[in-house]
XYZ file of C-alpha atoms in Angstrom:
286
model
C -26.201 -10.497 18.428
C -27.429 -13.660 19.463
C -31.365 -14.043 19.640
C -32.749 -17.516 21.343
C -35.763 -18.249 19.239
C -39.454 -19.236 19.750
C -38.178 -17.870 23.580
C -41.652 -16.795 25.299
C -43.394 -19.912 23.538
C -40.059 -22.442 25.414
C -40.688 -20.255 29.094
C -44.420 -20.700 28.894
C -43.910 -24.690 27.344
C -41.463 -25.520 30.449
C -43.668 -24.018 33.024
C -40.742 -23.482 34.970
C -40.603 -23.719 38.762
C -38.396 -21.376 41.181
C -36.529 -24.008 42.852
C -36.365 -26.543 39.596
C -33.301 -28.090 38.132
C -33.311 -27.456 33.944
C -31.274 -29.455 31.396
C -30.511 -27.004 28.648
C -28.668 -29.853 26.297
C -28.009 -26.923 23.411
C -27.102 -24.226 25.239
C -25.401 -22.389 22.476
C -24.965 -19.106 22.902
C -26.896 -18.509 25.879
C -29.512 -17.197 24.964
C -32.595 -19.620 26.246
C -30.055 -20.757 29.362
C -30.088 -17.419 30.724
C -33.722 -16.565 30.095
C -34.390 -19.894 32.275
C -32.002 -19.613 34.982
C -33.205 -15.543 35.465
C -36.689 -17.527 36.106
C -34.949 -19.093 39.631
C -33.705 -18.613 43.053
C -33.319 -21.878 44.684
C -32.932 -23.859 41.050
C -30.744 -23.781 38.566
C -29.720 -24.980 34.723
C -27.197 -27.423 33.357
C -25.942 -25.745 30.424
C -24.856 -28.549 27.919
C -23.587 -28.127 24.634
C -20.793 -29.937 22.388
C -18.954 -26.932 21.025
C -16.650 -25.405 24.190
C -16.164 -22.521 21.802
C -20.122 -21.783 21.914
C -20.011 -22.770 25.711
C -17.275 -19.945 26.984
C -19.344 -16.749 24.360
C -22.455 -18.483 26.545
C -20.206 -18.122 29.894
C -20.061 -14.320 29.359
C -23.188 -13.703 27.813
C -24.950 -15.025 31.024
C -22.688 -13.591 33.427
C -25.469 -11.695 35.356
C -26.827 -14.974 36.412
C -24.226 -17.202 36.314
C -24.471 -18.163 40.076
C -28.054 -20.769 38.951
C -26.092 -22.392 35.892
C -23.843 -25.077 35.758
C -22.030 -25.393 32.562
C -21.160 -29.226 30.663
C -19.515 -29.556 27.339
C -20.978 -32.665 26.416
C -23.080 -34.426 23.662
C -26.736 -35.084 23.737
C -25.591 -38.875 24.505
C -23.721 -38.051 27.466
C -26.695 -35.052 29.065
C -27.205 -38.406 31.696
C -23.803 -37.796 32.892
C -23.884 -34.196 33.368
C -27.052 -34.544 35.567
C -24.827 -36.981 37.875
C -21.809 -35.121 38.441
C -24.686 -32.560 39.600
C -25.618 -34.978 41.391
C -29.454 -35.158 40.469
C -31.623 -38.075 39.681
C -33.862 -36.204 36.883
C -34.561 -32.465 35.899
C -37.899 -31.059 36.240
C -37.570 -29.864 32.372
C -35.407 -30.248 29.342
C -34.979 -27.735 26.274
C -33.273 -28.781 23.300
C -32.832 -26.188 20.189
C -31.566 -28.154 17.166
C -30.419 -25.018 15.136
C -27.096 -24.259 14.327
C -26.072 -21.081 16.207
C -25.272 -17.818 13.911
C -21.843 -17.868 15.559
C -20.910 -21.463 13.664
C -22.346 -19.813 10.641
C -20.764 -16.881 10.229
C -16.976 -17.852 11.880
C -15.521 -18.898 8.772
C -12.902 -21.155 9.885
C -15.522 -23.303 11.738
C -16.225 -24.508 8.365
C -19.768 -24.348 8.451
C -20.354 -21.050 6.183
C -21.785 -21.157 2.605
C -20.110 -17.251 2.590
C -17.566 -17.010 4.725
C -14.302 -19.267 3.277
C -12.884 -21.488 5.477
C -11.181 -25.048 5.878
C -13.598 -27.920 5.458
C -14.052 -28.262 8.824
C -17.530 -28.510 10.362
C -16.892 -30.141 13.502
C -18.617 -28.851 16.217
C -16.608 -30.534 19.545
C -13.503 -29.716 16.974
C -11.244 -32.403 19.595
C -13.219 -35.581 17.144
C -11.529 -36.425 14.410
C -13.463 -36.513 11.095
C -13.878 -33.285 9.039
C -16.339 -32.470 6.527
C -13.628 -32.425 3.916
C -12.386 -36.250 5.341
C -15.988 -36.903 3.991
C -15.659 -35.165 0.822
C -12.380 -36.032 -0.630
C -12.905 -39.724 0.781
C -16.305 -41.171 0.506
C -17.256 -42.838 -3.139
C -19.384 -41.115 -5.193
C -22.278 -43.312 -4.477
C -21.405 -42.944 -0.965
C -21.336 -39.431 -1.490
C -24.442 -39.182 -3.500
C -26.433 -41.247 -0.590
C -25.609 -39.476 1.731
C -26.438 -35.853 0.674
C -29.483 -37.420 -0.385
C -30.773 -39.190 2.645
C -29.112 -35.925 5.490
C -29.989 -33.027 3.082
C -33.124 -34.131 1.086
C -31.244 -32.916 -1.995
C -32.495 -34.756 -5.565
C -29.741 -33.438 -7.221
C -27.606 -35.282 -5.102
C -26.072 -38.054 -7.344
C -25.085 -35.046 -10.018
C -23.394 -32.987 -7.169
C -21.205 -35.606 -5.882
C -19.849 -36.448 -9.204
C -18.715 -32.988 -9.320
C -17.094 -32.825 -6.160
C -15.192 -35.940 -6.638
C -13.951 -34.644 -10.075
C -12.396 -32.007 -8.607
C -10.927 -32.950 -5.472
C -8.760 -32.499 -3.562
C -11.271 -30.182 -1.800
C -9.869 -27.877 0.746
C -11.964 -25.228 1.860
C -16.054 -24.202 1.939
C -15.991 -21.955 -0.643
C -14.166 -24.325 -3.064
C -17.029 -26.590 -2.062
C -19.742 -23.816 -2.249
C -18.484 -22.934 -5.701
C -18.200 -25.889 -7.609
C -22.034 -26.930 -6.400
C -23.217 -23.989 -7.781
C -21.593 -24.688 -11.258
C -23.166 -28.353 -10.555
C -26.543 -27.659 -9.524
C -27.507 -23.724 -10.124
C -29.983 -22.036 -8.432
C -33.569 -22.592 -8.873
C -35.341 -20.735 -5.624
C -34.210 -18.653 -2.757
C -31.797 -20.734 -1.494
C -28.178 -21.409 -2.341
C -27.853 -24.251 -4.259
C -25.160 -25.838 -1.471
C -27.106 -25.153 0.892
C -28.972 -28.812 1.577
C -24.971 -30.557 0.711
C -23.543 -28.484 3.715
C -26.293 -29.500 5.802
C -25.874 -32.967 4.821
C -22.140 -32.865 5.735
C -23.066 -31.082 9.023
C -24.874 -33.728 9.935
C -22.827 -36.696 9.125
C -19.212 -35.058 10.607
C -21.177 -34.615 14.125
C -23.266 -37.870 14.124
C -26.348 -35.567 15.001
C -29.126 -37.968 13.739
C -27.666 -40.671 16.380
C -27.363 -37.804 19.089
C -30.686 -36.641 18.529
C -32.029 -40.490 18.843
C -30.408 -41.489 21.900
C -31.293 -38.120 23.718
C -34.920 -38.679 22.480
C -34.849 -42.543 24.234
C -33.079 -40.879 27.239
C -36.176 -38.802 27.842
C -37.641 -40.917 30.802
C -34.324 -41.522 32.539
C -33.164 -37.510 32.374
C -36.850 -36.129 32.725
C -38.933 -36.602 36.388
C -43.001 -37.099 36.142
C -44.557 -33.962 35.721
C -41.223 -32.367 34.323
C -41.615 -30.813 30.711
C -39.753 -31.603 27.303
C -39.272 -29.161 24.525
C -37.936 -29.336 21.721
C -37.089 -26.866 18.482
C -36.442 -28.059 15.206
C -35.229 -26.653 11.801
C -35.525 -29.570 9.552
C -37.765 -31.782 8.532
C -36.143 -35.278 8.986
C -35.527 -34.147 13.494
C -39.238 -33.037 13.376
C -40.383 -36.526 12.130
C -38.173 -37.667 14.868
C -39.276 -35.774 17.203
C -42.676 -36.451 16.668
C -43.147 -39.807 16.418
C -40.555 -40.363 19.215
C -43.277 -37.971 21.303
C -45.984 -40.375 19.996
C -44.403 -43.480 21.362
C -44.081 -41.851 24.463
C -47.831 -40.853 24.815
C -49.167 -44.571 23.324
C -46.750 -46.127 26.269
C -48.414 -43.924 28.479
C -45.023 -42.120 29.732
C -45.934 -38.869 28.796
C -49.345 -36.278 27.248
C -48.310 -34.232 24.020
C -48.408 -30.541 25.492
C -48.765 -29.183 21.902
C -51.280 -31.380 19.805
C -49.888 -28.995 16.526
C -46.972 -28.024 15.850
C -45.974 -24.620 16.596
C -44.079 -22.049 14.506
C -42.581 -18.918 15.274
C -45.363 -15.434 15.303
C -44.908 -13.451 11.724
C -43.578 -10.659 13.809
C -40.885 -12.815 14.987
C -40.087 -13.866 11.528
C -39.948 -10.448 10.847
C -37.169 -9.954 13.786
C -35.183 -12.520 13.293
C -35.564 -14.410 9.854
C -33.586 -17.127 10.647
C -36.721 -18.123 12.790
C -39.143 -19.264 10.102
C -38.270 -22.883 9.580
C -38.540 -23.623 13.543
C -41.122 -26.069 15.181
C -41.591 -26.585 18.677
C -42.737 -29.710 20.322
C -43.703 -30.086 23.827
C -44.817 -32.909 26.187
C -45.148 -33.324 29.950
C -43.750 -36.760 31.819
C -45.842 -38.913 33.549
């Protein structure tokens, strides 16, 4: 079952109007598309999200009111163009959820699960061309080693791509999940390939150059007095969302809605664990 996180504190952030048009650029699932668009009557949401696979489970999750969305499969770079074919100059809000839905997770042969074997895939608009294990079985081992360091924060980074190039040819996640554990074993709650899948994520779908032109979009797709928010689930998009927010507000083009961060309520946590590491971020356009 799909549950859209942080949901009351994203309605309440987007103060969302009737006959407004919303720009939902991660759609996923569903889940936060629907709970805006049951929020109109005149208005209505453009449903955006990479991964057609994600969009047509969203299609029939959100059947009930699937006469006020508009669904695009397109990347946060291309959210400008989706607003056009709508024809509409700017939206009067924008939500963007940077998590990874449970669906990619869990699907093994997405390639994304640390549990569930699969090809080496990763790819989440799987019509691009480089995989995960293109990266793996390709890169150098410095190159390798830099990049797991710099996308997934992990300091054992150098030792774990040594081990993966040793053993490639490298076909499948659990290959890949295995021989970082033998690398790197546990020390804390997380599994040890955890932060080199994340890495990989990251790189195969370009998402820290996505994330940075939709953040320098944010004037063109957003009207004055139209609202921006924005979850994160890792550390590196929350610096970028924040200081991209503070530019914004020093420029004058916008006021920070949410002068702290926000995090999920414990009894939310409690719900839906997968929660705990989300921030939200919220400004209004001036």
């Amino acid at each position: 079952m799909h549950v859209p996180v942080m949901l009351r504190e994203c309605l309440e952030c987007l103060a969302i109007r009737p006959g407004g048009v919303y720009l939902d650029a991660t759609c996923g699932l569903g889940g936060h598309t629907g709970a805006i668009a049951r929020q109109l009557d005149t208005g209505f949401v453009l449903a955006c999200d990479r991964d057609a696979e994600s969009l047509a489970r969203a299609r029939e999750n959100t059947v009930a009111c699937a006469a006020r969305i508009r669904f695009h499969s397109v990347r946060f770079s291309m959210v400008g163009q989706a607003l056009a074919a709508e024809r509409v100059s700017q939206a009067d809000g924008l939500l963007a959820d940077l998590g990874v839905s449970r669906y990619q997770l869990t699907e093994g042969e997405r390639g994304f699960s640390l549990m569930a074997d699969g090809p080496l895939d990763m790819r989440m608009d799987r019509s691009q061309g480089q995989t995960a294990a293109d990266i793996v079985n390709y890169e150098s081992e410095q190159q390798l080693a830099n990049l797991i360091y710099r996308l997934g924060e992990e300091r054992r980074s150098r030792r774990i791509a040594r081990a993966i190039v040793r053993a490639r040819p490298v076909a499948t996640t659990g290959q890949l999940a295995k021989l970082i554990e033998n690398a790197a074993p546990r020390t804390g709650k997380i599994h040890p390939a955890t932060r080199t899948f994340m890495a990989l994520r990251i790189a195969v779908n370009q998402e820290a150059e996505e994330l940075d032109a939709l953040l320098a979009s944010l004037p063109a797709l957003v009207k004055p007095g139209g609202r921006v928010v924005v979850l994160t689930f890792m550390s590196t998009e929350d610096r970028k969302v924040k200081q991209s927010f503070q530019a914004l507000a020093k420029g004058g083009r916008a006021t920070i809605l949410t002068r702290h961060v926000v995090r999920p309520a414990e009894e939310e946590i409690r719900a839906n664990p997968p929660s705990r590491s989300a921030k939200l971020r919220a400004l209004e356009m001036v």
